[in-house]
Coordinates of C-alpha atoms and ligand atoms in Angstrom, one line a residue:
X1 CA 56.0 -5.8 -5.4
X2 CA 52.8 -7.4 -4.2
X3 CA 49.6 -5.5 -4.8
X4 CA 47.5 -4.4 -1.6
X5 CA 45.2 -6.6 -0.2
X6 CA 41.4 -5.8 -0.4
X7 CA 40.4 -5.5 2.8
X8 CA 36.8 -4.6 3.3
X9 CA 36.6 -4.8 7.1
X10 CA 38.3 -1.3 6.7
X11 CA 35.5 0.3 5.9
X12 CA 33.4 -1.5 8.6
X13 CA 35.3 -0.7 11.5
X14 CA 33.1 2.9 13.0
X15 CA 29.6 3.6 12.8
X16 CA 31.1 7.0 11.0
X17 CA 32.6 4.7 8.7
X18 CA 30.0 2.3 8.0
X19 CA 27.3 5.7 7.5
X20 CA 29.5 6.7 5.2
X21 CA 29.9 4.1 2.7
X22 CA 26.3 2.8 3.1
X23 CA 25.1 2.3 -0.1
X24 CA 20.8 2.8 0.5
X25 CA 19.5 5.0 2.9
X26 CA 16.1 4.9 4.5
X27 CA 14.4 8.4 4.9
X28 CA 11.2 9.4 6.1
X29 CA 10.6 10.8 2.7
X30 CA 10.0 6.8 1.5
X31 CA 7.4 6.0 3.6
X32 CA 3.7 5.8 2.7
X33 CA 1.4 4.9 5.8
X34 CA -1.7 3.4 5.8
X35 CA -4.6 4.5 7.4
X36 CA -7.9 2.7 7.6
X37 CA -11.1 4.8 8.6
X38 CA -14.4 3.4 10.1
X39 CA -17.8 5.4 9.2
X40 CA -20.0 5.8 12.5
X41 CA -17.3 5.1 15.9
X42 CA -16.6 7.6 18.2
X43 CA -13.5 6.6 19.1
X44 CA -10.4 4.6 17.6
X45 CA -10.9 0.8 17.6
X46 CA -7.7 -1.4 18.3
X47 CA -7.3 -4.5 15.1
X48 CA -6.0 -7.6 17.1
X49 CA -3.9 -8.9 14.6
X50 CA -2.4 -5.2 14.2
X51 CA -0.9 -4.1 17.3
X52 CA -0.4 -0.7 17.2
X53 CA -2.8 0.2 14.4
X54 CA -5.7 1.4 14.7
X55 CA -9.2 1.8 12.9
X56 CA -9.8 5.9 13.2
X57 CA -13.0 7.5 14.3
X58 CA -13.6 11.0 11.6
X59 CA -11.6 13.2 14.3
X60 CA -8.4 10.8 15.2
X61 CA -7.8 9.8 11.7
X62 CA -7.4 14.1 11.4
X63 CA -5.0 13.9 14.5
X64 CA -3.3 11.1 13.7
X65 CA -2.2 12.7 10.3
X66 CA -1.7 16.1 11.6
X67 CA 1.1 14.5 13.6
X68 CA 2.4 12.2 10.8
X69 CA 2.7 15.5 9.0
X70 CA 4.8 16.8 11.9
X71 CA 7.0 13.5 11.8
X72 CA 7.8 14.6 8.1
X73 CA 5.8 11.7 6.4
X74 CA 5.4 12.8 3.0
X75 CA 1.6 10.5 2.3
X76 CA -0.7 8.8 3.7
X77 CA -3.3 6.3 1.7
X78 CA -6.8 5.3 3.0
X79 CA -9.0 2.6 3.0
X80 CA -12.4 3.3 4.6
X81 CA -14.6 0.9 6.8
X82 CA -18.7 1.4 5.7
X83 CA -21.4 1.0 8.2
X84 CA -23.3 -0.4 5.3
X85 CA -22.2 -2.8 2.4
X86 CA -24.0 -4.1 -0.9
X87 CA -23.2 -6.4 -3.4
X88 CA -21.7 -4.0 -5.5
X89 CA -20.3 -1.6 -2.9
X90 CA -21.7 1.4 -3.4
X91 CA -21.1 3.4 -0.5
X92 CA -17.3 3.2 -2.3
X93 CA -18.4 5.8 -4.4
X94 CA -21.3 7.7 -2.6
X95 CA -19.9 11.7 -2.4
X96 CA -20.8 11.1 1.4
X97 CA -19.0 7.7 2.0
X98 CA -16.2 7.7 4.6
X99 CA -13.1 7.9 2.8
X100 CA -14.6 10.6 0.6
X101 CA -15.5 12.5 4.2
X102 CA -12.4 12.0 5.2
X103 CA -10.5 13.1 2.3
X104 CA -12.3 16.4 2.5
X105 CA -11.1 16.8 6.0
X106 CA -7.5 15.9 5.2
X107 CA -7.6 18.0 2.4
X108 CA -8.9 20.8 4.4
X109 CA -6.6 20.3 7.5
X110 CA -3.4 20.0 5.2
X111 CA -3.9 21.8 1.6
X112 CA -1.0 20.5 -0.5
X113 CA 1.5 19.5 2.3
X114 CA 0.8 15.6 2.1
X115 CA 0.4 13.4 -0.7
X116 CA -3.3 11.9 -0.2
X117 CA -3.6 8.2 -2.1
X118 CA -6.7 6.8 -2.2
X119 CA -7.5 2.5 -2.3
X120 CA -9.5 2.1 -5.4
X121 CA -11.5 -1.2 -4.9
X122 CA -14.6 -2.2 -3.8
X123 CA -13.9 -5.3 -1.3
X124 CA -14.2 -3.4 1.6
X125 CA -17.5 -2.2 0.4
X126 CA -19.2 -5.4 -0.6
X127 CA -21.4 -7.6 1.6
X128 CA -19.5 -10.9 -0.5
X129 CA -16.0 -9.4 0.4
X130 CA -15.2 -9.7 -3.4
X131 CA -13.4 -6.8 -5.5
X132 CA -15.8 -6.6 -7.8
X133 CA -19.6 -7.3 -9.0
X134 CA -19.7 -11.4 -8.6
X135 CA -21.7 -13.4 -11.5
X136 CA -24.0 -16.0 -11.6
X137 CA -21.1 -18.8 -11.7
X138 CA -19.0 -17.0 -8.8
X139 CA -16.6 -15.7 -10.7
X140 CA -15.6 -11.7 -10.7
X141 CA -17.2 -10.0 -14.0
X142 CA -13.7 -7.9 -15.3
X143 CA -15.8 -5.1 -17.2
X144 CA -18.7 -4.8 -14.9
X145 CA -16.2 -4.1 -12.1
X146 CA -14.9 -1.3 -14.4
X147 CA -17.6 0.8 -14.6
X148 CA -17.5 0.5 -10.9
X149 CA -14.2 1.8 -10.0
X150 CA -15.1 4.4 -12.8
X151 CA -17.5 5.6 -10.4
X152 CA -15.0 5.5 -7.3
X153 CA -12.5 7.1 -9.0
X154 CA -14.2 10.0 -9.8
X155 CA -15.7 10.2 -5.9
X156 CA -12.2 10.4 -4.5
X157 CA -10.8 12.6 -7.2
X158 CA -14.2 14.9 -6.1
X159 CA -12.8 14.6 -3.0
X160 CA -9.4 15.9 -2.9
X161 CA -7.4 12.6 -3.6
X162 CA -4.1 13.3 -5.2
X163 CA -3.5 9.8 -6.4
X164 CA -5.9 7.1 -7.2
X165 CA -4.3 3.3 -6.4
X166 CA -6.0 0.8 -8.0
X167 CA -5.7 -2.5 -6.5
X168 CA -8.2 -5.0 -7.4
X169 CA -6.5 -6.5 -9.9
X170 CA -9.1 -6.3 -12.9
X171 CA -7.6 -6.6 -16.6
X172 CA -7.9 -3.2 -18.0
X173 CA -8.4 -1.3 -14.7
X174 CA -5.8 1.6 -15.2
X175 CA -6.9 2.3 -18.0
X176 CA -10.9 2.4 -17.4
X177 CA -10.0 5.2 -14.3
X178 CA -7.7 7.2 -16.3
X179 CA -10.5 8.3 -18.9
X180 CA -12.7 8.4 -15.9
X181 CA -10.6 11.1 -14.6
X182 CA -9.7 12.5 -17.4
X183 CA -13.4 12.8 -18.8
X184 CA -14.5 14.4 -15.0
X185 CA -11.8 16.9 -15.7
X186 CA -9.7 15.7 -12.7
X187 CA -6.7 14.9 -15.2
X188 CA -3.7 16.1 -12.4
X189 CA -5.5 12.8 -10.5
X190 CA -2.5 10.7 -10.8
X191 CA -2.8 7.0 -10.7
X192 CA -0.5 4.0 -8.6
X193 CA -1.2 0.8 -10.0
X194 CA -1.2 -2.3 -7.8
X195 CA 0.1 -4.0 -11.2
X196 CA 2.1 -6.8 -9.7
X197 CA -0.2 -7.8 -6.8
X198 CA 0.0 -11.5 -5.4
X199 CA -3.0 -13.5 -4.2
X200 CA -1.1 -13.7 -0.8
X201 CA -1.8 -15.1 2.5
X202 CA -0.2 -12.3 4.3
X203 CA -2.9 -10.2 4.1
X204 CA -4.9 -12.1 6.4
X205 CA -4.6 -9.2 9.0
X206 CA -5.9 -6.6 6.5
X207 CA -9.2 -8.3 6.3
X208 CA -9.5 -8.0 9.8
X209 CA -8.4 -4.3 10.0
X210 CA -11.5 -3.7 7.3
X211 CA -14.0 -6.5 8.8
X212 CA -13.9 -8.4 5.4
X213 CA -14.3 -12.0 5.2
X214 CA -14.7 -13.3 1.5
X215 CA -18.4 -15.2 0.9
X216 CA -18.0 -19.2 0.4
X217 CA -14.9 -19.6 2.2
X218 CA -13.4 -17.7 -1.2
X219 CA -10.6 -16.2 -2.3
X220 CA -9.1 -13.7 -4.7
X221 CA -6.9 -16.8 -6.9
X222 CA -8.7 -15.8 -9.8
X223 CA -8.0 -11.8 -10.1
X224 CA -4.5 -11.3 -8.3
X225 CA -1.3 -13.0 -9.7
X226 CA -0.2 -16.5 -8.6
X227 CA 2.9 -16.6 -6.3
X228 CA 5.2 -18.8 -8.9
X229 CA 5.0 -16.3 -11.4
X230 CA 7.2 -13.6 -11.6
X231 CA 7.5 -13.1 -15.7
X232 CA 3.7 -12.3 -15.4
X233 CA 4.4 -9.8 -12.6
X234 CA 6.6 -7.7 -15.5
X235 CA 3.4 -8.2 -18.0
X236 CA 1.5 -6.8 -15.9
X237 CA 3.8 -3.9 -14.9
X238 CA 4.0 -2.7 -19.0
X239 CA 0.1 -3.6 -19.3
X240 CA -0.4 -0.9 -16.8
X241 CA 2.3 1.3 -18.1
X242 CA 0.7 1.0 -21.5
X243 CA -2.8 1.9 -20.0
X244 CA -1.5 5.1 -18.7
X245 CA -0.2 4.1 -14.3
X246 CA 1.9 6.7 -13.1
X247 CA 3.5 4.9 -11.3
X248 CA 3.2 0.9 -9.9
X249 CA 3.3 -1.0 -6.9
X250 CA 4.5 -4.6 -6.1
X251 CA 2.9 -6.2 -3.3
X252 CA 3.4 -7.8 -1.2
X253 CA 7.2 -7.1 -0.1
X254 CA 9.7 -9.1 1.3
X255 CA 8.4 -12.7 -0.1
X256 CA 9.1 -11.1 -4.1
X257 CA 11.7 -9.0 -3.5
X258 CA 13.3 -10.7 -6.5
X259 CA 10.5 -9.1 -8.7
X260 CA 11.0 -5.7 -7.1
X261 CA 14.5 -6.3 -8.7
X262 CA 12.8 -6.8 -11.5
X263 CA 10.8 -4.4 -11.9
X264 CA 13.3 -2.1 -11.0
X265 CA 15.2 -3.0 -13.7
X266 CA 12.7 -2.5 -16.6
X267 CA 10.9 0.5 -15.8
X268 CA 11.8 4.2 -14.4
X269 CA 8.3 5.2 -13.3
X270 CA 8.5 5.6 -9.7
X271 CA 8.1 2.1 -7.9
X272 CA 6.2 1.5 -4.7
X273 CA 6.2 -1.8 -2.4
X274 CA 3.5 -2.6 0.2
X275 CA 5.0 -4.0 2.9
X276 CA 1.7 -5.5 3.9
X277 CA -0.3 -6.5 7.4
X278 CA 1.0 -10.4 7.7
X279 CA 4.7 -9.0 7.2
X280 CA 4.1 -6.3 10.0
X281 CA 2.1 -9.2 12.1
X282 CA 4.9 -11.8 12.0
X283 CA 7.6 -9.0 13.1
X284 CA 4.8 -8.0 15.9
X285 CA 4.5 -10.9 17.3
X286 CA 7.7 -11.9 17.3
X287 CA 8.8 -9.2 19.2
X288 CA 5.9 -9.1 21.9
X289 CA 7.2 -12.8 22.3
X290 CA 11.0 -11.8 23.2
X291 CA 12.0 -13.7 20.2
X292 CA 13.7 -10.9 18.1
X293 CA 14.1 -6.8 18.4
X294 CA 11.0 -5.8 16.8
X295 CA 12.6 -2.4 15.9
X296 CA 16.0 -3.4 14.6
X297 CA 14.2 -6.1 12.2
X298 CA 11.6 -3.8 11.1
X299 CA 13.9 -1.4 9.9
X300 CA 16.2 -3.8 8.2
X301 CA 13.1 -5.0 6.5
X302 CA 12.9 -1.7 5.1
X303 CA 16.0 -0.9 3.9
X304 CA 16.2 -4.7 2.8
X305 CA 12.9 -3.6 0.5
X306 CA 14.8 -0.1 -0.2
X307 CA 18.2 -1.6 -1.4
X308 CA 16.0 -4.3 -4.1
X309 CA 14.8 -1.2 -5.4
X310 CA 11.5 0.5 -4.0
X311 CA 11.5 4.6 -4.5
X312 CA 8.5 4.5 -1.4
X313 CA 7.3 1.9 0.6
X314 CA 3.4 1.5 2.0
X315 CA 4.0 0.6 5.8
X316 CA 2.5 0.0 8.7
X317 CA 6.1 1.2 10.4
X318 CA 5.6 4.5 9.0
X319 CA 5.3 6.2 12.6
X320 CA 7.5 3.7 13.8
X321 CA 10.4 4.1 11.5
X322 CA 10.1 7.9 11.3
X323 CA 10.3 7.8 15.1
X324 CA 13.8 5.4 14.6
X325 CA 15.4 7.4 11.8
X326 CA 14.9 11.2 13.6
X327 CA 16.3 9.6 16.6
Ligands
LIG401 C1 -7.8 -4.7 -1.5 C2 -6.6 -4.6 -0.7 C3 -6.1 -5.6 0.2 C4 -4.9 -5.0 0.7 C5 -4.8 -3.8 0.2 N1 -5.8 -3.5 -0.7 C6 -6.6 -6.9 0.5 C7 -6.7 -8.0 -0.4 O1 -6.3 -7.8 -1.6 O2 -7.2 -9.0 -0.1 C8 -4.0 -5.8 1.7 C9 -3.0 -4.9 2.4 C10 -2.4 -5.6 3.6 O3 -2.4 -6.8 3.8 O4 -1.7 -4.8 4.3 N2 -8.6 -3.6 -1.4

Protein backbone atom coordinates (compact mmCIF):
# COMPACT_ATOMS: atom_id res chain seq x y z
CA UNK A 1 0.00 0.00 0.00
CA UNK A 2 1.34 3.47 -0.72
CA UNK A 3 0.87 6.09 1.94
CA UNK A 4 -1.29 9.30 0.89
CA UNK A 5 0.25 12.03 -0.62
CA UNK A 6 0.54 15.34 1.30
CA UNK A 7 -1.13 17.56 -0.54
CA UNK A 8 -1.33 21.04 0.89
CA UNK A 9 -3.14 22.77 -1.98
CA UNK A 10 -6.18 21.02 -0.32
CA UNK A 11 -6.41 23.28 2.15
CA UNK A 12 -5.95 26.32 -0.13
CA UNK A 13 -8.54 25.75 -2.46
CA UNK A 14 -11.74 28.35 -0.80
CA UNK A 15 -11.47 31.44 0.96
CA UNK A 16 -13.64 29.18 3.77
CA UNK A 17 -10.83 26.96 3.65
CA UNK A 18 -7.92 29.10 3.69
CA UNK A 19 -9.84 31.24 6.95
CA UNK A 20 -9.91 28.33 8.47
CA UNK A 21 -6.59 27.01 8.64
CA UNK A 22 -4.95 30.43 8.93
CA UNK A 23 -2.61 30.21 11.36
CA UNK A 24 -2.35 34.34 12.70
CA UNK A 25 -5.09 36.44 12.64
CA UNK A 26 -5.14 40.27 12.54
CA UNK A 27 -7.81 41.93 14.84
CA UNK A 28 -8.56 45.32 15.67
CA UNK A 29 -7.76 44.39 19.23
CA UNK A 30 -3.65 44.53 18.00
CA UNK A 31 -3.57 47.81 16.89
CA UNK A 32 -2.12 50.74 18.74
CA UNK A 33 -2.53 54.17 16.68
CA UNK A 34 -0.54 57.06 16.90
CA UNK A 35 -1.65 60.37 17.31
CA UNK A 36 0.45 63.47 17.31
CA UNK A 37 -1.10 66.68 18.88
CA UNK A 38 0.02 70.38 18.12
CA UNK A 39 -0.42 73.05 21.08
CA UNK A 40 -1.98 76.45 19.58
CA UNK A 41 -3.77 75.38 15.76
CA UNK A 42 -7.18 75.64 15.26
CA UNK A 43 -7.58 73.18 12.90
CA UNK A 44 -5.89 69.85 11.84
CA UNK A 45 -2.61 70.32 9.85
CA UNK A 46 -1.87 67.71 6.93
CA UNK A 47 2.23 66.08 7.41
CA UNK A 48 3.43 65.83 3.68
CA UNK A 49 5.32 62.88 4.07
CA UNK A 50 2.25 61.28 5.98
CA UNK A 51 -0.75 61.20 3.77
CA UNK A 52 -3.52 60.65 5.61
CA UNK A 53 -2.27 61.62 9.02
CA UNK A 54 -2.79 64.42 10.52
CA UNK A 55 -1.35 66.81 13.32
CA UNK A 56 -4.70 67.41 15.65
CA UNK A 57 -5.88 70.74 16.85
CA UNK A 58 -7.21 70.16 21.02
CA UNK A 59 -10.90 69.41 19.66
CA UNK A 60 -10.13 66.87 16.45
CA UNK A 61 -7.56 64.92 18.28
CA UNK A 62 -11.02 64.34 20.84
CA UNK A 63 -13.01 63.46 17.63
CA UNK A 64 -10.70 61.64 16.05
CA UNK A 65 -10.45 59.24 19.07
CA UNK A 66 -14.06 59.19 19.85
CA UNK A 67 -14.40 57.56 16.48
CA UNK A 68 -11.40 55.20 16.78
CA UNK A 69 -13.19 54.19 19.95
CA UNK A 70 -16.23 53.45 17.84
CA UNK A 71 -13.98 51.43 15.20
CA UNK A 72 -13.14 49.20 18.34
CA UNK A 73 -9.34 50.33 18.64
CA UNK A 74 -8.40 49.29 21.90
CA UNK A 75 -5.28 52.45 22.39
CA UNK A 76 -4.16 55.15 21.21
CA UNK A 77 -0.37 56.76 22.17
CA UNK A 78 0.49 60.48 21.80
CA UNK A 79 3.15 62.56 21.04
CA UNK A 80 2.52 66.28 21.40
CA UNK A 81 3.82 69.18 19.21
CA UNK A 82 4.91 72.54 21.66
CA UNK A 83 4.55 76.06 20.54
CA UNK A 84 7.66 76.59 22.50
CA UNK A 85 10.93 74.42 22.96
CA UNK A 86 14.11 74.71 25.24
CA UNK A 87 17.15 73.02 25.51
CA UNK A 88 15.95 70.68 27.94
CA UNK A 89 12.33 70.53 26.89
CA UNK A 90 10.42 71.46 29.47
CA UNK A 91 7.12 72.11 28.31
CA UNK A 92 7.36 67.93 28.16
CA UNK A 93 6.56 68.00 31.65
CA UNK A 94 4.76 71.37 32.42
CA UNK A 95 1.08 70.10 34.01
CA UNK A 96 -0.26 72.46 31.16
CA UNK A 97 1.78 71.12 28.20
CA UNK A 98 -0.27 69.66 25.25
CA UNK A 99 -0.08 66.12 25.67
CA UNK A 100 -0.86 66.58 29.35
CA UNK A 101 -4.08 68.81 28.06
CA UNK A 102 -4.89 66.36 25.95
CA UNK A 103 -4.64 63.48 28.13
CA UNK A 104 -7.07 65.18 30.43
CA UNK A 105 -9.54 65.43 27.70
CA UNK A 106 -9.17 61.94 26.47
CA UNK A 107 -9.42 60.73 29.83
CA UNK A 108 -12.50 62.72 30.40
CA UNK A 109 -14.24 61.97 27.02
CA UNK A 110 -13.51 58.12 27.47
CA UNK A 111 -12.97 57.01 31.36
CA UNK A 112 -11.41 53.54 31.10
CA UNK A 113 -12.60 52.41 27.64
CA UNK A 114 -9.19 52.99 25.78
CA UNK A 115 -5.82 52.30 26.73
CA UNK A 116 -4.01 55.89 26.79
CA UNK A 117 0.10 55.44 26.16
CA UNK A 118 1.97 58.26 26.55
CA UNK A 119 5.79 58.96 24.38
CA UNK A 120 8.14 59.59 27.17
CA UNK A 121 11.08 61.65 25.55
CA UNK A 122 11.97 64.95 25.29
CA UNK A 123 13.00 65.36 21.42
CA UNK A 124 10.03 66.78 20.39
CA UNK A 125 10.38 69.32 23.12
CA UNK A 126 13.96 70.49 22.66
CA UNK A 127 15.01 73.41 20.48
CA UNK A 128 18.42 70.93 19.50
CA UNK A 129 15.95 68.04 18.51
CA UNK A 130 17.98 65.76 20.85
CA UNK A 131 16.38 63.18 23.42
CA UNK A 132 17.96 64.46 26.13
CA UNK A 133 20.03 67.48 27.91
CA UNK A 134 23.17 67.76 25.35
CA UNK A 135 26.77 68.38 27.03
CA UNK A 136 29.52 70.51 26.33
CA UNK A 137 31.21 67.87 23.88
CA UNK A 138 27.74 67.13 21.94
CA UNK A 139 27.14 64.12 23.28
CA UNK A 140 23.60 63.20 25.32
CA UNK A 141 24.34 63.19 29.25
CA UNK A 142 22.59 59.50 30.24
CA UNK A 143 21.67 60.53 33.92
CA UNK A 144 20.88 64.17 33.44
CA UNK A 145 18.31 63.04 30.91
CA UNK A 146 16.89 60.83 33.78
CA UNK A 147 15.89 63.16 35.99
CA UNK A 148 14.14 64.65 33.11
CA UNK A 149 11.88 61.92 32.05
CA UNK A 150 11.42 61.54 35.89
CA UNK A 151 9.73 64.72 35.67
CA UNK A 152 7.54 63.70 32.40
CA UNK A 153 6.61 60.72 33.78
CA UNK A 154 5.03 61.89 36.53
CA UNK A 155 3.19 64.88 34.31
CA UNK A 156 1.48 62.20 32.18
CA UNK A 157 0.79 59.83 34.96
CA UNK A 158 -0.92 63.37 36.68
CA UNK A 159 -2.61 63.35 33.66
CA UNK A 160 -4.51 60.25 33.22
CA UNK A 161 -1.88 58.18 31.10
CA UNK A 162 -2.31 54.56 31.51
CA UNK A 163 1.07 53.58 30.25
CA UNK A 164 4.24 55.43 30.10
CA UNK A 165 6.57 54.35 26.77
CA UNK A 166 9.79 55.34 27.16
CA UNK A 167 11.71 55.74 24.04
CA UNK A 168 14.70 57.66 24.12
CA UNK A 169 16.93 55.12 24.54
CA UNK A 170 18.94 56.27 27.74
CA UNK A 171 20.76 53.39 29.79
CA UNK A 172 18.76 53.04 32.94
CA UNK A 173 15.65 54.74 31.72
CA UNK A 174 12.91 52.12 32.85
CA UNK A 175 14.09 51.97 35.75
CA UNK A 176 14.56 55.93 36.71
CA UNK A 177 10.45 56.32 35.72
CA UNK A 178 9.32 53.37 37.60
CA UNK A 179 10.46 54.79 41.12
CA UNK A 180 9.31 58.07 39.70
CA UNK A 181 5.87 56.63 39.51
CA UNK A 182 6.04 54.64 42.12
CA UNK A 183 7.33 57.39 44.62
CA UNK A 184 4.29 59.98 43.08
CA UNK A 185 1.97 57.17 44.06
CA UNK A 186 0.94 56.49 40.46
CA UNK A 187 2.24 52.73 40.80
CA UNK A 188 -0.91 51.19 38.34
CA UNK A 189 1.24 53.60 35.71
CA UNK A 190 2.34 50.81 33.65
CA UNK A 191 5.47 51.19 31.58
CA UNK A 192 6.27 49.96 27.49
CA UNK A 193 9.77 50.13 26.99
CA UNK A 194 11.15 51.10 23.59
CA UNK A 195 14.05 48.55 24.68
CA UNK A 196 15.06 47.35 21.21
CA UNK A 197 14.97 50.68 19.33
CA UNK A 198 17.16 51.10 16.06
CA UNK A 199 18.81 54.36 15.03
CA UNK A 200 16.77 54.07 11.75
CA UNK A 201 16.31 56.07 8.78
CA UNK A 202 12.72 55.24 8.52
CA UNK A 203 11.71 57.62 10.77
CA UNK A 204 12.56 60.46 8.64
CA UNK A 205 8.65 61.17 8.27
CA UNK A 206 8.15 61.29 12.11
CA UNK A 207 10.42 64.25 12.42
CA UNK A 208 8.45 65.98 10.09
CA UNK A 209 5.05 65.02 11.70
CA UNK A 210 6.60 66.69 15.06
CA UNK A 211 8.67 69.63 13.22
CA UNK A 212 12.00 68.20 14.65
CA UNK A 213 15.19 68.54 12.87
CA UNK A 214 18.32 67.35 14.95
CA UNK A 215 21.01 70.59 15.59
CA UNK A 216 24.45 70.08 13.52
CA UNK A 217 23.10 67.93 10.94
CA UNK A 218 23.07 65.18 14.03
CA UNK A 219 21.76 62.09 14.72
CA UNK A 220 20.65 59.72 17.47
CA UNK A 221 23.85 56.86 16.53
CA UNK A 222 24.95 57.32 19.90
CA UNK A 223 21.66 56.44 22.16
CA UNK A 224 19.54 54.06 19.91
CA UNK A 225 20.91 50.60 18.86
CA UNK A 226 22.98 50.02 15.67
CA UNK A 227 21.22 48.19 12.82
CA UNK A 228 23.78 45.10 12.66
CA UNK A 229 23.17 44.22 16.04
CA UNK A 230 20.51 42.09 16.98
CA UNK A 231 22.25 40.03 20.20
CA UNK A 232 22.30 43.62 21.79
CA UNK A 233 18.59 44.15 20.87
CA UNK A 234 17.93 40.88 23.42
CA UNK A 235 20.39 42.81 26.18
CA UNK A 236 18.50 45.40 26.08
CA UNK A 237 15.10 43.65 26.15
CA UNK A 238 16.23 41.77 29.84
CA UNK A 239 18.05 45.14 30.90
CA UNK A 240 14.56 46.60 30.71
CA UNK A 241 12.82 43.62 32.05
CA UNK A 242 15.25 43.64 34.95
CA UNK A 243 14.51 47.44 35.55
CA UNK A 244 10.95 46.69 36.00
CA UNK A 245 9.14 47.34 31.69
CA UNK A 246 5.93 45.92 31.61
CA UNK A 247 6.09 45.23 28.67
CA UNK A 248 8.67 46.14 25.47
CA UNK A 249 8.60 47.34 22.03
CA UNK A 250 10.90 46.59 18.99
CA UNK A 251 11.10 49.24 16.56
CA UNK A 252 11.09 49.70 13.89
CA UNK A 253 9.15 46.72 12.13
CA UNK A 254 9.50 44.99 9.10
CA UNK A 255 13.49 45.64 8.53
CA UNK A 256 14.10 43.41 12.18
CA UNK A 257 11.47 41.24 12.07
CA UNK A 258 14.10 38.54 12.79
CA UNK A 259 14.58 40.13 16.21
CA UNK A 260 10.85 40.33 16.87
CA UNK A 261 11.38 36.45 16.49
CA UNK A 262 13.72 36.82 18.87
CA UNK A 263 12.30 38.47 21.23
CA UNK A 264 9.44 36.53 21.00
CA UNK A 265 11.17 33.68 21.90
CA UNK A 266 12.85 34.77 25.17
CA UNK A 267 10.36 36.73 26.88
CA UNK A 268 6.35 36.41 27.67
CA UNK A 269 5.76 40.01 28.65
CA UNK A 270 3.52 41.31 26.08
CA UNK A 271 5.56 42.47 22.91
CA UNK A 272 4.77 45.52 20.87
CA UNK A 273 6.27 46.55 17.27
CA UNK A 274 6.19 50.10 15.83
CA UNK A 275 5.54 49.88 12.52
CA UNK A 276 6.96 53.36 12.00
CA UNK A 277 6.33 56.62 9.53
CA UNK A 278 9.16 55.53 6.61
CA UNK A 279 7.43 51.95 6.50
CA UNK A 280 3.82 53.61 6.21
CA UNK A 281 5.59 56.33 3.65
CA UNK A 282 7.14 53.79 1.25
CA UNK A 283 3.66 51.72 1.12
CA UNK A 284 1.96 55.43 0.54
CA UNK A 285 3.67 56.40 -2.02
CA UNK A 286 3.76 53.44 -3.71
CA UNK A 287 0.29 53.17 -3.98
CA UNK A 288 -0.61 56.94 -4.86
CA UNK A 289 1.98 55.95 -7.75
CA UNK A 290 -0.18 52.87 -9.19
CA UNK A 291 2.69 50.74 -8.35
CA UNK A 292 1.18 48.34 -5.76
CA UNK A 293 -2.45 47.99 -3.81
CA UNK A 294 -1.73 50.11 -0.93
CA UNK A 295 -4.37 48.32 1.11
CA UNK A 296 -3.64 44.62 0.37
CA UNK A 297 0.27 45.36 1.16
CA UNK A 298 -0.45 47.26 4.20
CA UNK A 299 -2.36 44.59 5.69
CA UNK A 300 0.06 41.89 4.75
CA UNK A 301 2.64 44.00 6.46
CA UNK A 302 0.70 43.54 9.49
CA UNK A 303 -0.02 40.22 9.66
CA UNK A 304 3.62 39.60 8.33
CA UNK A 305 4.71 41.65 11.77
CA UNK A 306 1.73 39.62 13.64
CA UNK A 307 2.85 36.04 12.55
CA UNK A 308 6.97 36.91 13.70
CA UNK A 309 5.42 37.50 16.86
CA UNK A 310 4.03 41.00 17.98
CA UNK A 311 0.92 40.72 20.61
CA UNK A 312 0.04 44.75 19.28
CA UNK A 313 1.37 46.67 16.80
CA UNK A 314 1.82 50.87 16.88
CA UNK A 315 0.45 51.86 13.25
CA UNK A 316 -0.26 54.50 11.36
CA UNK A 317 -2.98 51.86 9.51
CA UNK A 318 -4.82 51.73 12.62
CA UNK A 319 -8.03 53.43 11.08
CA UNK A 320 -7.11 51.96 7.90
CA UNK A 321 -6.88 48.33 8.90
CA UNK A 322 -9.82 48.47 11.33
CA UNK A 323 -11.74 49.88 8.40
CA UNK A 324 -10.34 46.54 6.15
CA UNK A 325 -10.82 43.86 8.84
CA UNK A 326 -14.77 45.03 9.86
CA UNK A 327 -15.37 45.00 6.16
C1 LIG B 1 11.31 59.76 19.77
C2 LIG B 1 10.51 58.95 18.80
C3 LIG B 1 10.73 58.83 17.43
C4 LIG B 1 9.75 57.99 16.93
C5 LIG B 1 8.94 57.63 18.00
N1 LIG B 1 9.43 58.23 19.16
C6 LIG B 1 11.73 59.51 16.59
C7 LIG B 1 13.15 59.18 16.72
O1 LIG B 1 13.56 58.36 17.51
O2 LIG B 1 13.92 59.82 15.99
C8 LIG B 1 9.63 57.57 15.49
C9 LIG B 1 8.30 57.00 15.09
C10 LIG B 1 8.10 56.89 13.63
O3 LIG B 1 9.01 57.06 12.78
O4 LIG B 1 6.95 56.61 13.26
N2 LIG B 1 10.48 60.50 20.61
Amino acid sequence: MTFPEQRPRRLRRTAAMRRMVAETRLCVDDLVAPLFVREGIADPAPISSLPGVVQHSRSSLRDEVAELRGMGIPAVILFGIPESRDPVGSEAWNPDGVVQVALRDLRDDLGDDMVLLADLCVDEYTDHGHCGVVADDGTVDNDATLELYQRVAVAQAEAGADVCAPSGMMDGQVAAIRSALDSSGHDQVSILAYAAKYASALYGPFRDAVDVEIADGGDRRGYQQDPPNAREALSEIRADLAEGADMVMVKPALAYLDVVARVRDEVDVPLAVYHVSGEYAMVEAAAANGWLDGDAVAMEHLLAIKRAGADFILTYLARRAAQLIGS
